[in-house]
C-alpha cells in the first residue's frame, strides 16, 4: 500500500497482509480464492506497492482474515 513517497504527515502506510496470513495459517492463494482477487493484485498489496485500494476490497480481506482495517494497514513513522 505504500509508495516510496511519504505522505504530508510524514508517515508511510504499511500493509501487514503477510504477517496476518502467517498468523492465521492462510496462503495468499487461499486468500485470493476467498476474496475473489487475483494473486497479482494481492501480491501488489502485500508488498506495499499498491497506490490505492477499494473499500470493498478492504472489507473482503478483513472479513476473510477476521481482522479490522487497522490490523491490516498501519502508519509507519520515519
mmCIF file of C-alpha atoms in Angstrom:
data_model
loop_
_atom_site.group_PDB
_atom_site.id
_atom_site.type_symbol
_atom_site.label_atom_id
_atom_site.label_comp_id
_atom_site.label_asym_id
_atom_site.label_seq_id
_atom_site.Cartn_x
_atom_site.Cartn_y
_atom_site.Cartn_z
ATOM 1 C CA UNK A 1 0.000 0.000 0.000
ATOM 2 C CA UNK A 2 2.938 2.301 0.455
ATOM 3 C CA UNK A 3 4.983 4.056 -2.133
ATOM 4 C CA UNK A 4 8.469 5.466 -1.841
ATOM 5 C CA UNK A 5 6.962 8.925 -1.226
ATOM 6 C CA UNK A 6 5.909 9.936 2.263
ATOM 7 C CA UNK A 7 2.507 11.460 2.874
ATOM 8 C CA UNK A 8 2.003 15.029 4.078
ATOM 9 C CA UNK A 9 2.040 13.901 7.716
ATOM 10 C CA UNK A 10 5.458 12.269 7.322
ATOM 11 C CA UNK A 11 4.017 8.767 7.601
ATOM 12 C CA UNK A 12 4.122 5.768 5.369
ATOM 13 C CA UNK A 13 1.332 3.205 5.085
ATOM 14 C CA UNK A 14 2.414 -0.399 5.539
ATOM 15 C CA UNK A 15 0.213 -3.363 4.703
ATOM 16 C CA UNK A 16 0.555 -6.173 7.236
ATOM 17 C CA UNK A 17 -1.030 -8.754 4.924
ATOM 18 C CA UNK A 18 1.984 -11.077 5.042
ATOM 19 C CA UNK A 19 2.005 -11.095 8.853
ATOM 20 C CA UNK A 20 -1.741 -11.662 9.112
ATOM 21 C CA UNK A 21 -1.631 -14.530 6.624
ATOM 22 C CA UNK A 22 1.157 -16.193 8.589
ATOM 23 C CA UNK A 23 -0.630 -15.707 11.922
ATOM 24 C CA UNK A 24 -3.768 -17.333 10.510
ATOM 25 C CA UNK A 25 -2.063 -20.079 8.536
ATOM 26 C CA UNK A 26 -3.621 -18.928 5.265
ATOM 27 C CA UNK A 27 -1.785 -18.778 1.955
ATOM 28 C CA UNK A 28 -2.052 -15.904 -0.481
ATOM 29 C CA UNK A 29 -3.588 -18.356 -2.942
ATOM 30 C CA UNK A 30 -6.315 -19.294 -0.458
ATOM 31 C CA UNK A 31 -6.998 -15.639 0.343
ATOM 32 C CA UNK A 32 -7.285 -14.982 -3.379
ATOM 33 C CA UNK A 33 -9.961 -17.665 -3.603
ATOM 34 C CA UNK A 34 -11.813 -16.340 -0.552
ATOM 35 C CA UNK A 35 -11.962 -12.716 -1.646
ATOM 36 C CA UNK A 36 -12.108 -13.117 -5.425
ATOM 37 C CA UNK A 37 -8.963 -11.128 -6.187
ATOM 38 C CA UNK A 38 -6.069 -12.165 -8.373
ATOM 39 C CA UNK A 39 -2.806 -13.305 -6.834
ATOM 40 C CA UNK A 40 -1.082 -10.455 -8.659
ATOM 41 C CA UNK A 41 -3.300 -7.796 -7.066
ATOM 42 C CA UNK A 42 -2.933 -9.307 -3.603
ATOM 43 C CA UNK A 43 0.819 -9.553 -4.095
ATOM 44 C CA UNK A 44 1.000 -5.846 -5.001
ATOM 45 C CA UNK A 45 -0.864 -5.055 -1.783
ATOM 46 C CA UNK A 46 1.234 -7.459 0.299
ATOM 47 C CA UNK A 47 4.484 -5.961 -0.964
ATOM 48 C CA UNK A 48 3.438 -2.350 -0.231
ATOM 49 C CA UNK A 49 3.302 -1.399 -3.907
ATOM 50 C CA UNK A 50 -0.419 -0.585 -4.119
ATOM 51 C CA UNK A 51 -1.299 3.048 -4.795
ATOM 52 C CA UNK A 52 -4.991 2.650 -3.897
ATOM 53 C CA UNK A 53 -7.429 0.084 -2.540
ATOM 54 C CA UNK A 54 -11.209 -0.097 -2.760
ATOM 55 C CA UNK A 55 -13.268 -0.173 0.410
ATOM 56 C CA UNK A 56 -14.959 -3.333 -0.863
ATOM 57 C CA UNK A 57 -11.548 -4.982 -1.200
ATOM 58 C CA UNK A 58 -10.559 -3.913 2.309
ATOM 59 C CA UNK A 59 -13.843 -5.257 3.661
ATOM 60 C CA UNK A 60 -13.441 -8.590 1.878
ATOM 61 C CA UNK A 61 -9.860 -9.073 3.073
ATOM 62 C CA UNK A 62 -10.734 -8.111 6.638
ATOM 63 C CA UNK A 63 -13.731 -10.472 6.643
ATOM 64 C CA UNK A 64 -11.618 -13.345 5.314
ATOM 65 C CA UNK A 65 -8.853 -12.712 7.850
ATOM 66 C CA UNK A 66 -11.220 -11.816 10.715
ATOM 67 C CA UNK A 67 -9.437 -8.538 11.358
ATOM 68 C CA UNK A 68 -10.013 -4.801 11.360
ATOM 69 C CA UNK A 69 -8.672 -2.369 8.784
ATOM 70 C CA UNK A 70 -6.265 -1.043 11.430
ATOM 71 C CA UNK A 71 -4.834 -4.543 11.810
ATOM 72 C CA UNK A 72 -4.140 -4.700 8.086
ATOM 73 C CA UNK A 73 -2.950 -1.159 7.362
ATOM 74 C CA UNK A 74 -0.656 0.713 9.731
ATOM 75 C CA UNK A 75 1.203 4.008 9.582
ATOM 76 C CA UNK A 76 4.961 3.733 9.920
ATOM 77 C CA UNK A 77 6.703 6.900 11.040
ATOM 78 C CA UNK A 78 10.085 7.632 9.536
#
